[in-house]
XYZ file of C-alpha atoms in Angstrom:
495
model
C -36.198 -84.656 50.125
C -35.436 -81.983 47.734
C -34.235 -78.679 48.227
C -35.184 -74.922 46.469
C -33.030 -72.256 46.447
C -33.694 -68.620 45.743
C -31.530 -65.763 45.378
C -32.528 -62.755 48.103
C -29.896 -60.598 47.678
C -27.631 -59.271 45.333
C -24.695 -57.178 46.211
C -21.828 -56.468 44.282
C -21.708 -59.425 42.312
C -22.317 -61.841 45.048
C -25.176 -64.047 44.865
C -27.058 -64.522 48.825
C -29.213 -67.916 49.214
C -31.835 -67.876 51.431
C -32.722 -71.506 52.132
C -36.254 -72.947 52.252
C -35.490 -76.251 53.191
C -33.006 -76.870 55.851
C -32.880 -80.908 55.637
C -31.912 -80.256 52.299
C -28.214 -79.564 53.873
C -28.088 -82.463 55.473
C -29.530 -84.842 52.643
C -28.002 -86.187 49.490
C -30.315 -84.298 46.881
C -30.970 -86.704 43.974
C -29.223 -84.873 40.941
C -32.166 -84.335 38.589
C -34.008 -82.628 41.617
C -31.350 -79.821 42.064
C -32.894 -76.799 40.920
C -30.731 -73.309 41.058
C -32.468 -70.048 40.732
C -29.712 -67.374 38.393
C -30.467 -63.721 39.185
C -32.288 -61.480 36.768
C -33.863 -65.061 35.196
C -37.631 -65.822 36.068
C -36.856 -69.925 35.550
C -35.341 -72.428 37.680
C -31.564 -74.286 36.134
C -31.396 -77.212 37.064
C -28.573 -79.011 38.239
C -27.508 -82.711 37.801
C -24.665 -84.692 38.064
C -23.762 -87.381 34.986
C -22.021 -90.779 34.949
C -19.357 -89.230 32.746
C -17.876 -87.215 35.315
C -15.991 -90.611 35.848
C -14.736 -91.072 32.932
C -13.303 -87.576 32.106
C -11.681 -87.662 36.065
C -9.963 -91.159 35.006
C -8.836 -90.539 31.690
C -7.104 -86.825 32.950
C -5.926 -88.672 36.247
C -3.869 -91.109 33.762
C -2.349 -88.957 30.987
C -1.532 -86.723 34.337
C 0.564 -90.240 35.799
C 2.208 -90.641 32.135
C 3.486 -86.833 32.433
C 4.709 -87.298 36.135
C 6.282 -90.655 35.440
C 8.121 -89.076 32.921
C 9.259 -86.075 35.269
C 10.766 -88.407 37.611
C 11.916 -91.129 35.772
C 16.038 -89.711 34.914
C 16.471 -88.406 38.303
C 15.376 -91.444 40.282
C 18.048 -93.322 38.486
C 20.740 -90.242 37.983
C 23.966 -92.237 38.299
C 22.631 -94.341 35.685
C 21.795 -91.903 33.213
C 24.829 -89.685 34.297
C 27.026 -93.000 33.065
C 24.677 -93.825 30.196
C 25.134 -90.028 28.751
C 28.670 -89.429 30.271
C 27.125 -86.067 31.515
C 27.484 -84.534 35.769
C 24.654 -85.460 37.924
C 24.027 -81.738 37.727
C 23.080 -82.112 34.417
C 20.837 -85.043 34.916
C 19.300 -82.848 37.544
C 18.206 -80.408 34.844
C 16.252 -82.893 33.076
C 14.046 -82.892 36.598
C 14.282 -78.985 36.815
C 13.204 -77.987 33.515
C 9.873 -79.247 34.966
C 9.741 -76.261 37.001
C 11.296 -74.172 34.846
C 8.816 -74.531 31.785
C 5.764 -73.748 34.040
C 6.415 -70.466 35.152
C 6.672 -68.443 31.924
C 4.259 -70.768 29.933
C 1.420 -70.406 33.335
C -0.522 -67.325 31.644
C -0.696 -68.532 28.343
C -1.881 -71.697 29.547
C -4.322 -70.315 32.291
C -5.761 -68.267 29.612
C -6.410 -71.073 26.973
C -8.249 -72.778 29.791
C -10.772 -69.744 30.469
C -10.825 -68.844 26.656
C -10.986 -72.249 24.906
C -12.346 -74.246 27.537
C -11.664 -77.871 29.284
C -11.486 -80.157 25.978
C -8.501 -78.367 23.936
C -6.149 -77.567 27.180
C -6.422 -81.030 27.823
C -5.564 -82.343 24.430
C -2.668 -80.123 24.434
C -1.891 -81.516 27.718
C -1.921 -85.236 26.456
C -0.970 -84.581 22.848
C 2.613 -82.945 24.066
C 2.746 -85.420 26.350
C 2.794 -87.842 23.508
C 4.929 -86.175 21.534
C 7.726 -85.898 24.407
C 7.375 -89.483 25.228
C 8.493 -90.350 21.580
C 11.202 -87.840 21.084
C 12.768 -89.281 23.480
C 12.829 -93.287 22.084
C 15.024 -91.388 19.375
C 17.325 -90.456 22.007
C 18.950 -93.826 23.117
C 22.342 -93.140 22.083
C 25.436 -92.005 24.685
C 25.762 -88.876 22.248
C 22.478 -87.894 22.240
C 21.889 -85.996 25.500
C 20.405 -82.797 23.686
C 17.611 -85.172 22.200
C 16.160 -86.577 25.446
C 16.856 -82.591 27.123
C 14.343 -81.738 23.861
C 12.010 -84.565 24.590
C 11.800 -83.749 28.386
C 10.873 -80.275 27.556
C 8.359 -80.807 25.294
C 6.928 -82.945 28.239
C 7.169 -79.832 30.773
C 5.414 -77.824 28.171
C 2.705 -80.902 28.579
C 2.524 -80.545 32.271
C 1.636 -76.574 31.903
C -1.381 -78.043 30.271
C -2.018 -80.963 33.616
C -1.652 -79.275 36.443
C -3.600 -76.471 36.654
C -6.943 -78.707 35.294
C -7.960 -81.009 38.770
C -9.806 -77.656 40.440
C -11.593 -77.467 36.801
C -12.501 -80.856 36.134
C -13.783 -81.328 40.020
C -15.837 -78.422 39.956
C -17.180 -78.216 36.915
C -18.436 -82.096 36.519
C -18.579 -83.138 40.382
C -21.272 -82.339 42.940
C -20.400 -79.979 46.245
C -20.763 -83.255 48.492
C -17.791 -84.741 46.227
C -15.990 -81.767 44.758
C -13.065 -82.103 47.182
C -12.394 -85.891 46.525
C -12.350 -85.821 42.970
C -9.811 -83.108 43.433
C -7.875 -85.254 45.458
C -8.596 -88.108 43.021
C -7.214 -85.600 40.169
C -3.843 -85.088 42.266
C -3.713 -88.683 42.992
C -3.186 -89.282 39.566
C 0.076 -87.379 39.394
C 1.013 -88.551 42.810
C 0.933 -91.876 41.522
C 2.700 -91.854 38.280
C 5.580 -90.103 40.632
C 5.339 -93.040 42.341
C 5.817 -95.423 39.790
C 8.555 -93.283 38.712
C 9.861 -94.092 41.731
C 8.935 -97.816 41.355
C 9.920 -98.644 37.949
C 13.156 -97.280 36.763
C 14.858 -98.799 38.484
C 13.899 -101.971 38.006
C 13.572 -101.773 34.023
C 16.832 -100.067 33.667
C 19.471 -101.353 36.507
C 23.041 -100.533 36.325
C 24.946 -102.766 33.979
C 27.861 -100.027 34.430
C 29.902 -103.168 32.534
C 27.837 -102.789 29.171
C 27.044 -99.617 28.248
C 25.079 -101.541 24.763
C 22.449 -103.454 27.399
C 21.963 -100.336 29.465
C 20.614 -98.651 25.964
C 18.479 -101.644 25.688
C 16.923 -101.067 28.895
C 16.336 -97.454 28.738
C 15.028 -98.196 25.172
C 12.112 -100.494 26.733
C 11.450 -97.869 29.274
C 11.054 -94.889 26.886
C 8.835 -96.635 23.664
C 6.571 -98.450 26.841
C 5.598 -95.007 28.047
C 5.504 -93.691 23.931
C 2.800 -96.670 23.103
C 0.538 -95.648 26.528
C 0.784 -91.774 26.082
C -0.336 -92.590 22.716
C -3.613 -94.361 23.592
C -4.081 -91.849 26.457
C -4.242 -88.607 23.999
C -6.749 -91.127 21.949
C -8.881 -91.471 25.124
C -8.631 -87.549 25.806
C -9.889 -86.802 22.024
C -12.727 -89.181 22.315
C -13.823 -88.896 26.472
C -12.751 -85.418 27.508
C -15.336 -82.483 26.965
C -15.606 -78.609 28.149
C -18.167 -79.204 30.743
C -21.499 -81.534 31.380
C -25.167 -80.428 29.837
C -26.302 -79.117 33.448
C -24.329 -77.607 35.703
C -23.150 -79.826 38.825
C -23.821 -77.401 41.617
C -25.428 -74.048 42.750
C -22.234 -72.232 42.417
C -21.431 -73.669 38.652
C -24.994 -72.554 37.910
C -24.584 -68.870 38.919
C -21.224 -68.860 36.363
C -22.877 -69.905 33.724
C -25.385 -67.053 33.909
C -22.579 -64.945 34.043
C -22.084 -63.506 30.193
C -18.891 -64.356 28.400
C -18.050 -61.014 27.174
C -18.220 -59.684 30.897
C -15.017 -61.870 31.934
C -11.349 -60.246 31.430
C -8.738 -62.846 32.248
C -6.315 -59.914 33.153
C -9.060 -58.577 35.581
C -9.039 -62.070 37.102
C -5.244 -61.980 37.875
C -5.839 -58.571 39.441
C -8.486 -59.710 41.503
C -6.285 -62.445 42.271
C -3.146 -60.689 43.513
C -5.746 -58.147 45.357
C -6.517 -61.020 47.360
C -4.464 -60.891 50.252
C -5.225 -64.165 51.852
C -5.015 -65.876 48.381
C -1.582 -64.379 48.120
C -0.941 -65.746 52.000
C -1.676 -69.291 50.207
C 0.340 -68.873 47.285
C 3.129 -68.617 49.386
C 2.702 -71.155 52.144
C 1.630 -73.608 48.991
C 4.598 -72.783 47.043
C 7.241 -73.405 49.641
C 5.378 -76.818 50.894
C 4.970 -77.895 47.336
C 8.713 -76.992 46.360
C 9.820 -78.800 49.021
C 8.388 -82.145 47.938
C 9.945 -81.242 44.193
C 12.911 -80.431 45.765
C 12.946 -83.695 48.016
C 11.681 -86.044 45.078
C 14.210 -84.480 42.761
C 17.203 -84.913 45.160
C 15.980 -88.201 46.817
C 18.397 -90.636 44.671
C 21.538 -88.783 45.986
C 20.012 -88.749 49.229
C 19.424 -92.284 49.594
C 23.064 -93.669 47.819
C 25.131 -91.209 50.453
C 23.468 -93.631 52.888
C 22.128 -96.867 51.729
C 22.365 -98.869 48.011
C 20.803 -97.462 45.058
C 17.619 -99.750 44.897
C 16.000 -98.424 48.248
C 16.169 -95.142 46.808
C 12.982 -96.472 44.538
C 11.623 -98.562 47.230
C 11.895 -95.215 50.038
C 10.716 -93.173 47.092
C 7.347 -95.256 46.521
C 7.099 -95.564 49.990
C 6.605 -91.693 50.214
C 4.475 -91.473 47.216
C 1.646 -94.013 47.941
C 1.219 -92.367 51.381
C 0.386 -88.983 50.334
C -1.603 -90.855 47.866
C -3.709 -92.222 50.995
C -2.814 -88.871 52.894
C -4.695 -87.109 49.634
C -7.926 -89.211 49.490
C -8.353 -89.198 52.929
C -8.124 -85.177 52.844
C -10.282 -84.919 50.411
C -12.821 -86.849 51.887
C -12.482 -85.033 55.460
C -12.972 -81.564 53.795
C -16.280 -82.954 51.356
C -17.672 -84.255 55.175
C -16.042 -80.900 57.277
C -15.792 -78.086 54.869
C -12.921 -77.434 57.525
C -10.448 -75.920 54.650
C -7.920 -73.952 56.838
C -7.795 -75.975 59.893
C -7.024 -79.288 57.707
C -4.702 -76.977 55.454
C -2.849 -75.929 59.175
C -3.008 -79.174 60.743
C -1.365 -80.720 57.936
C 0.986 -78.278 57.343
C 2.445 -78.834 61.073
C 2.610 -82.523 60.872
C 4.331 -82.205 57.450
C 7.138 -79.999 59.383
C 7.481 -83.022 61.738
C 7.493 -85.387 59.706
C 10.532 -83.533 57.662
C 12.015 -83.009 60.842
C 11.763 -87.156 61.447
C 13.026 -87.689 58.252
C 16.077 -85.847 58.192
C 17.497 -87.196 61.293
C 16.796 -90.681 61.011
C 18.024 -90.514 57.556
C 22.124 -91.382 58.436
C 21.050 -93.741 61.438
C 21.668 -96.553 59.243
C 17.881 -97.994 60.422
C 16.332 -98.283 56.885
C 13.312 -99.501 58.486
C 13.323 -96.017 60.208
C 14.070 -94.471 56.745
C 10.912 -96.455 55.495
C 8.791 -95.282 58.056
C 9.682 -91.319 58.586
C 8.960 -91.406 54.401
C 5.440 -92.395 54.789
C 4.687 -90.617 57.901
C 6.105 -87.209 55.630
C 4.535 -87.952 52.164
C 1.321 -88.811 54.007
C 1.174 -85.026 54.661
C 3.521 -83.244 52.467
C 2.080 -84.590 49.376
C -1.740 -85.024 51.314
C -1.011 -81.317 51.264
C -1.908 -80.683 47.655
C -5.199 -81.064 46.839
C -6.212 -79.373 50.247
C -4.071 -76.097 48.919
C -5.784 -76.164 45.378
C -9.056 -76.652 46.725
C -9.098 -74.279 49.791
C -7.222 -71.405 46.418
C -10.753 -72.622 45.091
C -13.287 -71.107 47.996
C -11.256 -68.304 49.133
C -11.058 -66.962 45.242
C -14.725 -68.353 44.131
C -15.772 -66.790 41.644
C -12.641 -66.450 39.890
C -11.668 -69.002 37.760
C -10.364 -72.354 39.142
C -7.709 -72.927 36.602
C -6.326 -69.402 36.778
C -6.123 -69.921 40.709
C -4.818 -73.191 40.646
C -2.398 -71.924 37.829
C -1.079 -69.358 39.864
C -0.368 -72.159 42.792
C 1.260 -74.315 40.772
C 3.542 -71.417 39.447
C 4.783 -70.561 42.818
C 5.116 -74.130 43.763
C 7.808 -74.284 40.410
C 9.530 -71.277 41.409
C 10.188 -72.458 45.149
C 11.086 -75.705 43.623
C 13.718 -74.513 41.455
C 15.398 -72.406 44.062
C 14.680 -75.256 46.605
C 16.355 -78.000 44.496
C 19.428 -75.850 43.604
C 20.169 -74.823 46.896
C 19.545 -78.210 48.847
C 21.411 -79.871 45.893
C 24.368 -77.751 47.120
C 24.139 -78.314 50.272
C 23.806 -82.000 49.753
C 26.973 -82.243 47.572
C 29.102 -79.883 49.293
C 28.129 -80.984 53.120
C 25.619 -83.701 53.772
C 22.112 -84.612 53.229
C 21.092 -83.238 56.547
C 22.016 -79.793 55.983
C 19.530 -79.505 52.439
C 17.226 -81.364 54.773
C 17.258 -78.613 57.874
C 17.183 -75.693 55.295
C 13.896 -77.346 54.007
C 12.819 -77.600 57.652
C 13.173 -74.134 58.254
C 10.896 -72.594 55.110
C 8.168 -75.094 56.106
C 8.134 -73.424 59.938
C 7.964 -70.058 58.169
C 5.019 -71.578 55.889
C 3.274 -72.835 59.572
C 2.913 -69.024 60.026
C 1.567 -67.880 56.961
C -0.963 -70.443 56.642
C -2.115 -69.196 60.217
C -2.618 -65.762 58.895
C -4.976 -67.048 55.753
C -8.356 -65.232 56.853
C -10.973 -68.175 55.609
C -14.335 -67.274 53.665
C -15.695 -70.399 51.843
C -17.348 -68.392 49.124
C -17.964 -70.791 46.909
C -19.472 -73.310 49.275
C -21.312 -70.602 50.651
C -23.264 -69.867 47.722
C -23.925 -73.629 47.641
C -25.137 -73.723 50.747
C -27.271 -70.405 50.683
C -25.856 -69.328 54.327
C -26.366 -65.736 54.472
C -23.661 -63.351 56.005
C -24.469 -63.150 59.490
C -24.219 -66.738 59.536
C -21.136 -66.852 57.984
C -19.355 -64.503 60.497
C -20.715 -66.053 63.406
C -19.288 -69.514 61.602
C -16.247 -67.879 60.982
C -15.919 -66.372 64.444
C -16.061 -69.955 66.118
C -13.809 -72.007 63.782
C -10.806 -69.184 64.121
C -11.250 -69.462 67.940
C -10.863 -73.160 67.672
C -8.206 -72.557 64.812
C -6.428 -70.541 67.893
C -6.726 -73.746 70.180
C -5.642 -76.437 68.022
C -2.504 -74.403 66.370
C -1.163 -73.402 70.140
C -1.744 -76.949 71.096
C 0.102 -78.321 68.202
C 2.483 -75.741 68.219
C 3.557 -76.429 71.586
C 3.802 -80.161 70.941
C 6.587 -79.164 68.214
């Protein structure tokens, strides 16, 4: 049961795999059998895949949660905060916006450092500012010290420049092509779930003792030097776990980069061939406005929740959304390692996230919080089950570009849509109801259904892992947009 690979063709750049042993795609290869033949090169690189893959993917996946937590954890308690600090809500809200704010200049910089410097020192900057953040703001537990914790939050969104971009990297560079797209997902879920704790715990460490401004301090002191002491050991884990990539590469397609000569890659040809990529540029859109929305959403959801119901569901609903895009995630990432089915999952999901928004806004004010509880699962199952698929399916339709530049570029889009997203329903919500911010949403995720449809799929990277040559991939490609055609009119007509 092993599998050879040699390279028949090459063609512009693009590496052709004839294959010589067809079970081999339909087997699990044992690792140290993997053998991948690099052009020009009369000896076989082998390929394995090494227990420490687990390790690094755990160790990102929990300085990741820190750096969400901490994204989340003013807004989902704003009229606290906005009493503590005697600021506007408004303001509070900009302690959940610079987020989005930081990441779009800061992107390039940080995309480069990644392609330049490698895996290991993006991700200690990643953790270390994280750190740093974390314990600016313990010094900021006083009513008149609202610039402080503004200085400590945006030391933290300079962290997340250095998080976000990195699950693509990690999962292709360490993890095999059977499990590329679940450790991707696994990489998201960390994030996902330090939102959701953000969600979770606030609340409950800091509740509102309006009556004594001196315990409230307390509280929010407890919160801030708890998540100081664990970003702390987290940057310790990064220093000693986290390295550039394994000894062998993981996969056929890793194998053929590495051959590739350093000096040949230009990071500002990369974003060329990037924006040249008009299907890429399809998905930076569709992912942007999806991805915005669930900022935009999470951001809001506190003022949301208290137009309707008390202050503690907002946590509860909040959670409830979180953990089931956390299960929504997995279970993507799992379908598309079995399917390699990247743009129907991406459009299927897409549609049921626009009904699920749809459910959620109306059964928001029915006073039914059991309805509330339900409509914010059914949506964060696919809004936030979205992510991973968007980063990975950037991945293939880019390959061989880098994965952090791509994923870079996603994420920067996904900022900029927030920021507008969370202005504009903020208004909307303040100055009319919740519904209204919740219909605008409604409306760019329809527009989003339609651009995803237009994303013309090539799976080049898992192509060249699976040596299918061209005429096989058109005939492949010619069937799955047929059934594409069938399953978006069906759903379509359902909405």
């Amino acid at each position: 049961e092993t599998g050879e690979f040699r390279y028949s063709d090459l063609t512009n750049g693009a590496a052709h795999l004839a294959e010589l042993d067809s079970k081999a795609l339909e087997q699990e290869i044992p690792p140290d059998e993997k053998q991948a033949m690099l052009p020009g090169d009369e000896k076989c690189i082998e390929t394995k895949l090494f227990w420490r893959r687990f390790a690094v993917l755990a160790v990102f996946s929990l300085y990741s949660l820190v750096n969400a937590f901490q994204w989340i954890q003013y807004s989902i308690i704003t009229n606290i905060f906005a009493h503590f600090y005697n600021v506007s809500s408004d303001k509070i809200d900009w302690l959940s916006i610079v987020y989005m704010v930081a990441y779009v200049p800061l992107i390039f910089p940080a995309t480069w450092l990644l392609d330049k410097k490698g895996l290991k020192l993006t991700a200690l900057m990643g953790a270390g500012l994280n750190c740093v953040g974390a314990w600016v703001k313990c010094a900021s537990v006083r009513p008149d010290l609202f610039g402080v914790t503004m200085t400590g939050q945006i030391i933290c969104s300079v962290a997340q420049v250095f998080i976000l971009g990195l699950p693509s990297r990690i999962a292709s560079v360490w993890f095999g092509p059977k499990e590329v797209s679940t450790a991707c997902a696994t990489a998201v879920l960390g994030n996902q779930l330090g939102v959701a704790i953000g969600f979770l715990l606030p609340p409950v460490l800091v509740p509102n003792t309006v009556e004594d401004i001196k315990l409230m301090g307390h509280n929010i002191s407890v919160m801030f030097y708890g998540t100081a002491v664990v970003s702390t050991a987290l940057f310790i884990l990064t220093v000693i776990v986290m390295e550039d990539r394994p000894p062998l590469p993981p996969s056929q397609a890793q194998a053929v980069l590495l051959d590739c000569a350093p000096e040949d890659y230009s990071y500002r040809q990369s974003i060329i061939n990037l924006f040249k990529n008009k299907p890429f540029i399809l998905l930076l859109i569709s992912y942007g406005v999806m991805t915005g929305s669930f900022y935009s959403v999470s951001t809001l959801l506190n003022q949301m929740i208290m137009a309707c119901y008390e202050e503690l569901n907002a946590g509860r609903i909040g959670l409830t959304l979180v953990v089931a895009g956390m299960v929504g995630s997995i279970i993507c990432g799992l379908w598309l390692d079995h399917t390699k089915t990247y743009k129907m999952t991406t459009l299927i999901v897409y549609i049921l996230s626009f009904i699920g928004m749809v459910l959620f806004s109306f059964t928001l004010n029915l006073n039914r919080i059991y309805l509330v509880f339900f409509t914010a699962g059914v949506l964060g199952f696919f809004m936030t089950g979205y992510l991973p698929l968007g980063f990975e399916f950037g991945v293939e339709i880019t390959y061989p570009e880098s994965e952090g530049t791509s994923s870079g570029l996603l994420n920067a889009f996904a900022q900029i849509f927030g920021i507008l997203f969370t202005l504009i329903q903020g208004k909307l919500t303040t100055n009319y109801r919740p519904l209204a911010g919740n219909l605008f949403l409604c409306v760019w995720i329809f527009l989003g259904i339609f651009l995803t449809a237009l994303i013309k799929s090539e799976l080049k990277r898992n192509n060249v892992n699976m040596g299918i040559d061209s005429k096989t991939l058109q005939a492949v490609s010619h069937v799955l947009s047929f059934s594409l055609r069938e399953i978006f009119s069906f759903l379509f007509s359902f909405c």
